[in-house]
Tab-separated table of C-alpha atoms in Angstrom:
chain	number	residue	atom	x	y	z
A	1	MET	CA	31.883	121.330	75.310
A	2	TYR	CA	30.661	118.084	76.877
A	3	ARG	CA	26.950	117.804	77.360
A	4	ARG	CA	25.489	116.779	80.679
A	5	LEU	CA	24.393	113.172	80.845
A	6	SER	CA	21.217	112.102	82.574
A	7	ALA	CA	20.065	108.709	83.759
A	8	LYS	CA	17.370	108.854	81.099
A	9	GLN	CA	20.048	108.837	78.420
A	10	PHE	CA	21.043	105.343	79.487
A	11	GLY	CA	17.611	103.828	79.017
A	12	SER	CA	15.799	102.142	81.866
A	13	LEU	CA	18.820	101.444	84.032
A	14	CYS	CA	17.365	103.316	86.989
A	15	LYS	CA	14.372	101.118	87.649
A	16	ASP	CA	15.606	100.407	91.152
A	17	LYS	CA	16.312	104.036	91.955
A	18	GLY	CA	17.759	104.724	95.350
A	19	ASP	CA	18.417	107.953	97.164
A	20	ASP	CA	22.215	107.665	96.959
A	21	VAL	CA	23.755	110.064	94.436
A	22	PRO	CA	27.443	109.953	95.317
A	23	GLU	CA	30.277	111.792	93.618
A	24	LEU	CA	32.659	109.166	92.275
A	25	THR	CA	36.090	109.149	90.664
A	26	ILE	CA	36.349	106.488	87.988
A	27	GLU	CA	39.594	104.539	88.279
A	28	ARG	CA	39.368	102.259	85.252
A	29	GLN	CA	37.020	100.507	82.810
A	30	SER	CA	35.465	97.131	83.497
A	31	HIS	CA	35.410	94.410	80.855
A	32	ASP	CA	31.822	95.320	80.003
A	33	GLY	CA	32.640	99.000	79.475
A	34	ARG	CA	31.379	100.375	82.783
A	35	GLY	CA	33.455	102.700	84.902
A	36	ILE	CA	34.879	101.283	88.136
A	37	ALA	CA	35.020	103.441	91.264
A	38	ARG	CA	35.686	102.767	94.941
A	39	GLN	CA	33.429	104.256	97.580
A	40	LYS	CA	33.939	103.560	101.271
A	41	GLY	CA	35.951	100.467	100.405
A	42	LYS	CA	33.269	99.080	98.098
A	43	THR	CA	33.471	98.755	94.319
A	44	THR	CA	30.857	100.549	92.233
A	45	PHE	CA	30.256	99.832	88.534
A	46	VAL	CA	28.982	102.963	86.789
A	47	GLU	CA	27.157	102.733	83.463
A	48	GLY	CA	28.170	105.509	81.064
A	49	ALA	CA	31.304	106.628	82.924
A	50	LEU	CA	34.881	106.555	81.631
A	51	ALA	CA	38.218	106.108	83.374
A	52	GLY	CA	39.547	109.359	84.818
A	53	GLU	CA	36.150	111.037	85.058
A	54	THR	CA	34.517	112.470	88.141
A	55	VAL	CA	30.796	111.837	87.981
A	56	GLN	CA	27.615	112.159	89.952
A	57	ALA	CA	26.107	108.675	89.932
A	58	ARG	CA	22.855	107.190	91.112
A	59	ILE	CA	23.031	103.794	92.794
A	60	THR	CA	20.588	101.465	91.050
A	61	LYS	CA	21.370	98.132	92.698
A	62	LYS	CA	23.210	97.205	95.868
A	63	HIS	CA	24.971	93.897	96.359
A	64	ARG	CA	27.015	92.570	99.225
A	65	ARG	CA	30.369	92.990	97.506
A	66	PHE	CA	29.656	95.729	94.949
A	67	ASP	CA	27.103	98.294	93.809
A	68	GLU	CA	25.750	99.193	90.387
A	69	ALA	CA	25.100	102.772	89.344
A	70	VAL	CA	24.241	104.956	86.383
A	71	CYS	CA	25.974	108.212	85.522
A	72	GLU	CA	23.735	111.183	86.359
A	73	GLU	CA	26.161	113.984	85.545
A	74	ILE	CA	29.747	114.234	84.339
A	75	LEU	CA	31.590	116.685	86.570
A	76	THR	CA	35.033	116.200	85.024
A	77	PRO	CA	34.930	114.592	81.555
A	78	SER	CA	37.596	112.324	80.142
A	79	PRO	CA	39.484	113.692	77.124
A	80	GLN	CA	38.654	110.355	75.499
A	81	ARG	CA	34.907	110.979	75.658
A	82	ILE	CA	33.294	111.654	72.295
A	83	GLU	CA	29.797	112.420	71.072
A	84	PRO	CA	28.087	109.179	69.941
A	85	ASP	CA	27.316	109.075	66.221
A	86	CYS	CA	24.020	107.237	66.617
A	87	GLU	CA	20.847	109.140	67.476
A	88	TYR	CA	19.480	106.066	69.281
A	89	TYR	CA	22.572	105.417	71.385
A	90	ALA	CA	21.177	106.859	74.615
A	91	LYS	CA	18.537	104.126	74.829
A	92	CYS	CA	19.373	101.348	72.393
A	93	GLY	CA	21.166	98.372	73.894
A	94	GLY	CA	22.771	97.338	70.621
A	95	CYS	CA	25.925	99.382	71.260
A	96	SER	CA	27.481	100.393	74.557
A	97	LEU	CA	30.815	102.099	73.814
A	98	GLN	CA	30.040	104.793	71.262
A	99	HIS	CA	30.896	107.477	73.824
A	100	LEU	CA	34.504	106.224	73.765
A	101	GLY	CA	36.874	106.776	70.839
A	102	LEU	CA	37.527	103.773	68.621
A	103	GLU	CA	41.206	103.414	69.529
A	104	GLN	CA	40.324	103.594	73.212
A	105	GLN	CA	37.576	100.988	72.739
A	106	ARG	CA	40.185	98.633	71.358
A	107	GLU	CA	42.526	99.385	74.245
A	108	VAL	CA	39.759	98.440	76.687
A	109	LYS	CA	39.278	95.134	74.862
A	110	ARG	CA	43.001	94.436	74.724
A	111	ASP	CA	43.366	95.212	78.423
A	112	ALA	CA	40.408	92.959	79.231
A	113	LEU	CA	42.043	90.068	77.385
A	114	VAL	CA	45.413	90.573	79.073
A	115	ASP	CA	43.867	90.992	82.527
A	116	GLN	CA	41.797	87.820	82.261
A	117	LEU	CA	44.684	85.719	80.946
A	118	GLN	CA	46.995	86.936	83.693
A	119	ARG	CA	44.554	86.757	86.587
A	120	PHE	CA	42.636	83.598	85.765
A	121	GLY	CA	44.802	81.923	83.153
A	122	LYS	CA	47.821	82.332	85.446
A	123	ILE	CA	49.931	83.331	82.426
A	124	GLU	CA	52.429	86.008	83.397
A	125	HIS	CA	53.695	87.062	79.960
A	126	ILE	CA	50.979	87.642	77.348
A	127	PRO	CA	52.424	87.425	73.792
A	128	LEU	CA	50.164	90.001	72.124
A	129	HIS	CA	50.124	90.220	68.341
A	130	GLU	CA	48.577	92.756	65.987
A	131	PRO	CA	44.792	93.035	66.423
A	132	LEU	CA	42.391	92.262	63.603
A	133	LEU	CA	40.673	95.527	62.671
A	134	ASP	CA	38.423	96.889	59.956
A	135	GLU	CA	35.619	99.410	59.419
A	136	SER	CA	33.643	100.309	62.528
A	137	TRP	CA	30.330	101.124	60.798
A	138	GLY	CA	28.168	99.095	58.437
A	139	TYR	CA	29.866	95.834	59.358
A	140	ARG	CA	27.040	93.577	60.589
A	141	ARG	CA	25.626	91.140	58.069
A	142	LYS	CA	23.022	89.775	60.460
A	143	ALA	CA	20.678	91.158	63.127
A	144	ARG	CA	17.462	90.291	64.934
A	145	LEU	CA	14.878	93.059	65.283
A	146	GLY	CA	12.089	92.930	67.823
A	147	VAL	CA	8.548	93.866	66.777
A	148	LYS	CA	6.091	95.308	69.316
A	149	TRP	CA	3.067	97.567	69.545
A	150	ASN	CA	3.034	100.079	72.378
A	151	ARG	CA	0.000	101.056	74.438
A	152	HIS	CA	-0.712	103.930	72.048
A	153	GLY	CA	-1.021	101.510	69.142
A	154	GLU	CA	2.289	102.562	67.619
A	155	LEU	CA	4.534	100.033	65.904
A	156	ILE	CA	8.042	99.626	67.315
A	157	ILE	CA	10.794	97.860	65.402
A	158	GLY	CA	14.211	97.799	67.009
A	159	PHE	CA	16.643	96.419	69.549
A	160	ARG	CA	16.161	96.103	73.286
A	161	GLU	CA	16.883	99.108	75.432
A	162	LYS	CA	19.851	99.022	77.778
A	163	ALA	CA	19.058	96.729	80.750
A	164	SER	CA	15.389	96.620	79.806
A	165	PRO	CA	12.912	94.308	78.050
A	166	HIS	CA	11.503	97.294	76.147
A	167	LEU	CA	12.407	98.016	72.533
A	168	THR	CA	14.002	101.173	71.176
A	169	PRO	CA	12.240	102.138	67.927
A	170	ILE	CA	14.751	102.675	65.123
A	171	GLN	CA	14.504	103.709	61.487
A	172	HIS	CA	18.065	102.707	60.659
A	173	CYS	CA	21.161	101.203	62.265
A	174	LYS	CA	24.679	102.463	61.651
A	175	VAL	CA	26.417	99.172	62.443
A	176	LEU	CA	24.223	97.151	60.082
A	177	MET	CA	25.320	96.722	56.497
A	178	PRO	CA	23.670	99.563	54.538
A	179	GLN	CA	21.595	97.113	52.479
A	180	LEU	CA	19.973	95.783	55.657
A	181	SER	CA	19.573	99.125	57.391
A	182	ALA	CA	17.779	100.474	54.318
A	183	LEU	CA	15.043	97.839	54.701
A	184	ILE	CA	13.823	99.048	58.101
A	185	PRO	CA	11.682	102.082	57.072
A	186	SER	CA	9.709	99.997	54.579
A	187	LEU	CA	8.863	97.486	57.317
A	188	TYR	CA	7.106	100.272	59.222
A	189	GLU	CA	4.929	100.736	56.137
A	190	LEU	CA	4.239	97.061	55.499
A	191	ILE	CA	3.502	95.573	58.918
A	192	PRO	CA	0.501	97.818	59.853
A	193	GLU	CA	-1.210	96.601	56.658
A	194	LEU	CA	-1.034	92.956	57.709
A	195	GLU	CA	-3.900	90.996	59.238
A	196	SER	CA	-1.279	89.232	61.355
A	197	LYS	CA	0.472	92.425	62.447
A	198	LYS	CA	0.081	91.604	66.156
A	199	THR	CA	1.454	88.057	65.826
A	200	ILE	CA	4.907	88.847	64.451
A	201	GLY	CA	7.494	88.131	67.140
A	202	HIS	CA	10.678	89.301	65.505
A	203	LEU	CA	12.409	89.794	62.183
A	204	GLU	CA	15.842	88.485	61.318
A	205	LEU	CA	17.867	90.251	58.633
A	206	ALA	CA	20.847	88.632	56.931
A	207	GLN	CA	23.172	89.620	54.112
A	208	GLY	CA	25.084	87.321	51.786
A	209	ASP	CA	27.500	88.312	49.059
A	210	GLU	CA	24.726	88.083	46.487
A	211	GLY	CA	21.691	89.459	48.278
A	212	SER	CA	19.662	90.139	51.407
A	213	ALA	CA	17.208	87.959	53.309
A	214	ILE	CA	14.520	88.383	55.939
A	215	VAL	CA	13.120	85.777	58.322
A	216	VAL	CA	9.610	86.568	59.570
A	217	ARG	CA	8.943	84.871	62.903
A	218	HIS	CA	5.146	84.625	63.171
A	219	LEU	CA	3.006	82.979	65.838
A	220	LYS	CA	0.055	82.088	63.610
A	221	LYS	CA	-0.186	80.868	60.049
A	222	LEU	CA	-0.190	83.748	57.591
A	223	SER	CA	-3.305	84.400	55.554
A	224	HIS	CA	-3.060	84.289	51.765
A	225	ARG	CA	-3.362	88.088	51.735
A	226	ASP	CA	-0.513	88.578	54.209
A	227	LEU	CA	1.702	86.121	52.376
A	228	THR	CA	1.071	87.993	49.145
A	229	LEU	CA	1.977	91.296	50.831
A	230	TRP	CA	5.227	89.851	52.202
A	231	GLN	CA	6.129	88.365	48.829
A	232	GLY	CA	5.457	91.682	47.123
A	233	TRP	CA	7.620	93.504	49.666
A	234	ALA	CA	10.436	90.980	49.194
A	235	GLN	CA	10.308	91.315	45.424
A	236	THR	CA	10.284	95.119	45.585
A	237	HIS	CA	13.314	95.161	47.870
A	238	ASN	CA	15.162	92.317	46.135
A	239	THR	CA	15.195	90.363	49.391
A	240	ARG	CA	14.700	86.648	49.925
A	241	LEU	CA	11.724	85.840	52.128
A	242	TYR	CA	11.760	83.127	54.791
A	243	LEU	CA	8.964	82.251	57.194
A	244	GLN	CA	9.350	80.663	60.609
A	245	GLN	CA	6.386	79.450	62.627
A	246	GLY	CA	7.768	77.390	65.483
A	247	ASP	CA	11.370	76.437	66.137
A	248	ALA	CA	14.431	77.076	63.993
A	249	HIS	CA	13.858	73.871	62.030
A	250	SER	CA	10.533	75.209	60.713
A	251	LEU	CA	12.227	77.708	58.388
A	252	THR	CA	10.568	77.742	54.956
A	253	SER	CA	10.837	79.755	51.794
A	254	PRO	CA	7.345	80.303	50.342
A	255	ASP	CA	8.701	80.721	46.814
A	256	HIS	CA	10.739	77.497	46.888
A	257	GLU	CA	10.180	73.961	48.106
A	258	ASP	CA	13.352	74.187	50.183
A	259	ALA	CA	14.767	77.238	51.906
A	260	GLN	CA	17.265	78.846	49.536
A	261	GLU	CA	20.674	79.555	50.984
A	262	LEU	CA	22.768	82.687	51.152
A	263	HIS	CA	26.491	82.571	50.348
A	264	TYR	CA	29.777	84.281	51.097
A	265	LYS	CA	33.213	83.834	49.580
A	266	LEU	CA	36.175	82.915	51.743
A	267	GLU	CA	39.681	81.764	50.789
A	268	GLY	CA	38.532	80.913	47.275
A	269	LEU	CA	35.497	79.011	48.553
A	270	LYS	CA	31.785	79.738	48.323
A	271	LEU	CA	30.089	78.870	51.615
A	272	ALA	CA	26.323	78.528	51.890
A	273	PHE	CA	24.298	79.348	54.992
A	274	LEU	CA	20.718	79.991	55.992
A	275	PRO	CA	19.770	83.283	57.677
A	276	ASN	CA	19.025	81.540	60.980
A	277	ASP	CA	22.383	79.706	61.027
A	278	PHE	CA	25.166	80.828	63.323
A	279	VAL	CA	27.499	82.868	61.140
A	280	GLN	CA	30.283	85.307	61.975
A	281	VAL	CA	28.477	88.623	61.553
A	282	ASN	CA	31.501	90.694	60.508
A	283	PRO	CA	32.687	89.334	57.133
A	284	ALA	CA	35.843	91.457	56.937
A	285	ILE	CA	37.088	90.347	60.359
A	286	ASN	CA	35.988	86.784	59.660
A	287	ALA	CA	38.197	86.686	56.558
A	288	GLN	CA	41.162	88.038	58.539
A	289	MET	CA	40.466	85.586	61.354
A	290	VAL	CA	40.509	82.562	59.053
A	291	GLN	CA	43.654	83.823	57.345
A	292	ARG	CA	45.420	84.239	60.686
A	293	ALA	CA	44.310	80.792	61.829
A	294	LEU	CA	45.873	79.381	58.672
A	295	GLU	CA	49.093	81.300	59.351
A	296	TRP	CA	49.295	80.129	62.953
A	297	LEU	CA	48.383	76.508	62.263
A	298	ALA	CA	50.470	76.314	59.055
A	299	PRO	CA	48.688	73.142	57.857
A	300	THR	CA	50.271	70.944	55.196
A	301	SER	CA	49.162	67.846	53.331
A	302	GLU	CA	50.879	65.804	56.051
A	303	ASP	CA	48.606	67.155	58.802
A	304	VAL	CA	45.324	65.867	60.189
A	305	VAL	CA	43.265	68.681	61.714
A	306	LEU	CA	40.409	68.409	64.201
A	307	ASP	CA	37.943	71.320	64.070
A	308	LEU	CA	35.635	71.414	67.098
A	309	PHE	CA	32.452	73.532	66.912
A	310	ALA	CA	32.925	73.460	63.146
A	311	GLY	CA	29.604	75.027	62.153
A	312	PHE	CA	29.099	74.809	58.395
A	313	GLY	CA	32.834	74.761	57.652
A	314	ASN	CA	34.064	78.324	58.151
A	315	PHE	CA	37.489	77.064	59.318
A	316	SER	CA	37.405	73.428	58.204
A	317	LEU	CA	37.046	74.020	54.498
A	318	PRO	CA	39.769	76.693	54.101
A	319	VAL	CA	42.139	74.426	56.058
A	320	ALA	CA	41.201	71.482	53.827
A	321	ARG	CA	41.760	73.657	50.764
A	322	HIS	CA	45.360	74.032	51.968
A	323	GLY	CA	45.817	70.272	51.710
A	324	ALA	CA	45.345	68.971	55.246
A	325	LYS	CA	42.832	66.287	56.107
A	326	VAL	CA	40.130	67.830	58.312
A	327	VAL	CA	37.559	66.299	60.634
A	328	GLY	CA	34.898	68.797	61.713
A	329	ILE	CA	32.669	68.187	64.739
A	330	GLU	CA	29.484	70.177	65.317
A	331	GLY	CA	26.599	69.819	67.763
A	332	GLU	CA	23.769	70.817	65.417
A	333	GLN	CA	22.881	68.295	62.733
A	334	ALA	CA	21.592	70.948	60.316
A	335	LEU	CA	25.003	72.626	60.339
A	336	VAL	CA	26.753	69.272	59.885
A	337	ASN	CA	24.620	68.711	56.793
A	338	ARG	CA	25.388	72.204	55.534
A	339	ALA	CA	29.127	71.646	56.048
A	340	LYS	CA	28.976	68.429	54.026
A	341	GLU	CA	27.091	70.234	51.266
A	342	ASN	CA	29.624	73.074	51.289
A	343	ALA	CA	32.477	70.586	50.998
A	344	ALA	CA	30.793	68.855	48.067
A	345	SER	CA	29.893	72.067	46.232
A	346	ASN	CA	33.490	73.283	46.524
A	347	GLY	CA	34.977	69.982	45.388
A	348	ILE	CA	36.665	69.266	48.727
A	349	GLU	CA	37.098	65.566	49.431
A	350	ASN	CA	39.585	65.726	52.316
A	351	ALA	CA	37.089	66.995	54.920
A	352	GLU	CA	34.497	65.017	56.847
A	353	PHE	CA	31.913	66.181	59.366
A	354	HIS	CA	30.169	64.517	62.303
A	355	ARG	CA	27.638	65.489	64.940
A	356	ALA	CA	28.571	65.222	68.627
A	357	ASP	CA	27.623	66.843	71.920
A	358	LEU	CA	30.951	68.392	72.873
A	359	SER	CA	29.804	69.116	76.415
A	360	GLN	CA	29.983	65.369	77.091
A	361	SER	CA	32.842	62.885	77.107
A	362	PHE	CA	33.775	61.935	73.565
A	363	LYS	CA	36.890	59.799	74.044
A	364	ASP	CA	35.129	56.601	72.911
A	365	LEU	CA	33.555	58.076	69.763
A	366	PRO	CA	35.062	56.811	66.486
A	367	TRP	CA	36.304	60.211	65.293
A	368	ALA	CA	38.037	60.841	68.635
A	369	LYS	CA	40.159	57.712	68.210
A	370	GLN	CA	41.847	59.031	65.082
A	371	GLY	CA	45.248	60.681	65.252
A	372	TYR	CA	45.447	64.485	64.989
A	373	ASN	CA	48.335	66.917	65.131
A	374	LEU	CA	46.506	70.256	64.749
A	375	LEU	CA	43.306	71.465	66.399
A	376	ILE	CA	40.870	74.375	66.054
A	377	LEU	CA	38.509	75.378	68.863
A	378	ASP	CA	35.736	77.905	68.220
A	379	PRO	CA	33.384	77.408	71.189
A	380	PRO	CA	30.380	79.479	72.331
A	381	ARG	CA	30.635	81.965	75.211
A	382	THR	CA	30.624	79.144	77.742
A	383	GLY	CA	34.007	78.069	76.423
A	384	ALA	CA	35.504	74.609	76.014
A	385	GLN	CA	36.316	73.443	79.539
A	386	ASN	CA	35.210	69.865	78.926
A	387	ILE	CA	37.254	69.656	75.741
A	388	CYS	CA	40.376	71.183	77.255
A	389	GLN	CA	40.233	68.625	80.049
A	390	GLN	CA	40.267	65.848	77.429
A	391	ILE	CA	42.732	67.452	75.041
A	392	ALA	CA	45.708	65.384	76.203
A	393	GLN	CA	44.384	62.322	74.371
A	394	PHE	CA	44.970	63.993	71.008
A	395	LYS	CA	48.547	65.174	71.665
A	396	VAL	CA	48.258	67.842	68.969
A	397	LYS	CA	51.348	69.970	68.411
A	398	ARG	CA	49.439	73.222	67.849
A	399	LEU	CA	45.939	74.461	68.511
A	400	VAL	CA	44.143	77.702	67.718
A	401	TYR	CA	41.443	78.784	70.174
A	402	VAL	CA	38.930	81.340	68.866
A	403	SER	CA	37.125	83.009	71.757
A	404	CYS	CA	34.116	85.277	72.207
A	405	ASN	CA	34.562	85.501	75.985
A	406	PRO	CA	37.926	86.348	77.601
A	407	SER	CA	36.815	84.915	80.948
A	408	THR	CA	36.245	81.401	79.611
A	409	LEU	CA	39.333	81.665	77.400
A	410	ALA	CA	41.387	82.428	80.523
A	411	ARG	CA	39.848	79.523	82.432
A	412	ASP	CA	40.481	77.144	79.537
A	413	SER	CA	44.007	78.494	79.011
A	414	ALA	CA	44.911	77.490	82.556
A	415	ILE	CA	43.701	73.966	81.794
A	416	LEU	CA	45.689	73.836	78.559
A	417	VAL	CA	48.832	74.931	80.381
A	418	GLN	CA	48.259	72.115	82.871
A	419	GLN	CA	47.905	69.763	79.894
A	420	GLY	CA	51.380	70.724	78.690
A	421	TYR	CA	50.677	73.605	76.300
A	422	LYS	CA	52.180	77.083	76.166
A	423	LEU	CA	50.471	80.251	74.959
A	424	GLN	CA	52.565	81.422	72.002
A	425	LYS	CA	50.423	84.159	70.440
A	426	THR	CA	47.174	85.961	71.098
A	427	CYS	CA	45.315	88.956	69.702
A	428	ILE	CA	41.989	90.712	69.918
A	429	MET	CA	39.602	90.841	66.981
A	430	ASP	CA	37.363	93.899	66.822
A	431	MET	CA	34.471	91.831	65.531
A	432	PHE	CA	31.882	94.131	67.157
A	433	PRO	CA	33.052	97.771	67.183
A	434	HIS	CA	31.203	100.111	69.572
A	435	THR	CA	30.226	97.194	71.810
A	436	THR	CA	31.955	95.599	74.783
A	437	HIS	CA	32.219	92.178	73.128
A	438	VAL	CA	35.826	90.980	73.320
A	439	GLU	CA	36.672	88.490	70.578
A	440	SER	CA	40.155	87.023	70.472
A	441	MET	CA	42.398	84.288	69.098
A	442	ALA	CA	45.131	82.339	70.826
A	443	LEU	CA	47.781	79.929	69.587
A	444	PHE	CA	48.968	77.188	71.930
A	445	GLU	CA	51.873	74.857	71.233
A	446	ARG	CA	52.837	71.691	73.012
A	447	ALA	CA	55.706	72.519	75.364
């Protein structure tokens, strides 16, 4: 028996409530997991609806070319609809696809990748390879929790509600690694005891192979009493404590002169990172991703590899371990320094790292004048348009593009094809199960 869904179950999506409550037939899923229906020749995106369902939906926002709506009632449910496992799912914005079976979630992501590459990448045949999959619960090694006090004086720790600035209070999180999820209840006990309880902005949790960490983002300097309470909590829960008052560069560890790093093992390496560094949050998929990149690139000691958006060496150092010379380029100096330290601590001498703004022209920079025959791209959601437009100067024979946004991957793929490359392989990576995030990899070879 399928339960009736109400607008309330999808958080605060109905702020702009209208009077229209049409009956809609959902034709397919959008890339962000919403149902797509057509009404009077106009497309409507319906939050909480699945392909094949007939629903009663409330229009929440009207645009010239499309409308947005929230599912009020499911009249004919999809056989693929399941009961979400998380008690907070109705409101919490952390996940958005728990009402769809896991296999079907992955189909939606695969279809999104194929659709974008065909429509915007102008690539007719998509050479799909096996997806990278792993456990769908307890996979996140990093998360940021908001901290607020409501008008009743009650503490709220959690993630933002769906389409709302408000927080959903949580006591645990099923997609967090169990070690991190287990810390949340104790934070509800600690924070009300603090003198600075109203000046904590957010908490960042991170998990390394050898322990947990918490970053406390506070707006005012902590009193000696509050610092002692935090240190006691950290010791009790075997968690490293970091404080951050100001920007990301203000991270300190009160028990050490320098902030102590976390670590994870990868391809026989031990990589260090700080809890506020960008790090792939799903370690199992990250390991598979690096392994597949190595398979697709097939680096040898004769190769020179350029790694753009190198971070602290997640791809660069495993590739260097396989014998190739690697040059890693990263926009954030702190990560460049960390990459150099990771290379040194792992005894890798055939990798070098430099800082550069990759959104700008780089053809005249010294590292760009070297010769390369393999390339790795791991850009942010905005993609690598500027780089792809300059890629011809390198004349690499193969490149692996790691994407967290199929739209920008498709755009950049079209540019690469124009530059003389052919898409040889691609696959989705289920880096974020139960969410609509579509992560993927693509191998291009010079035609």
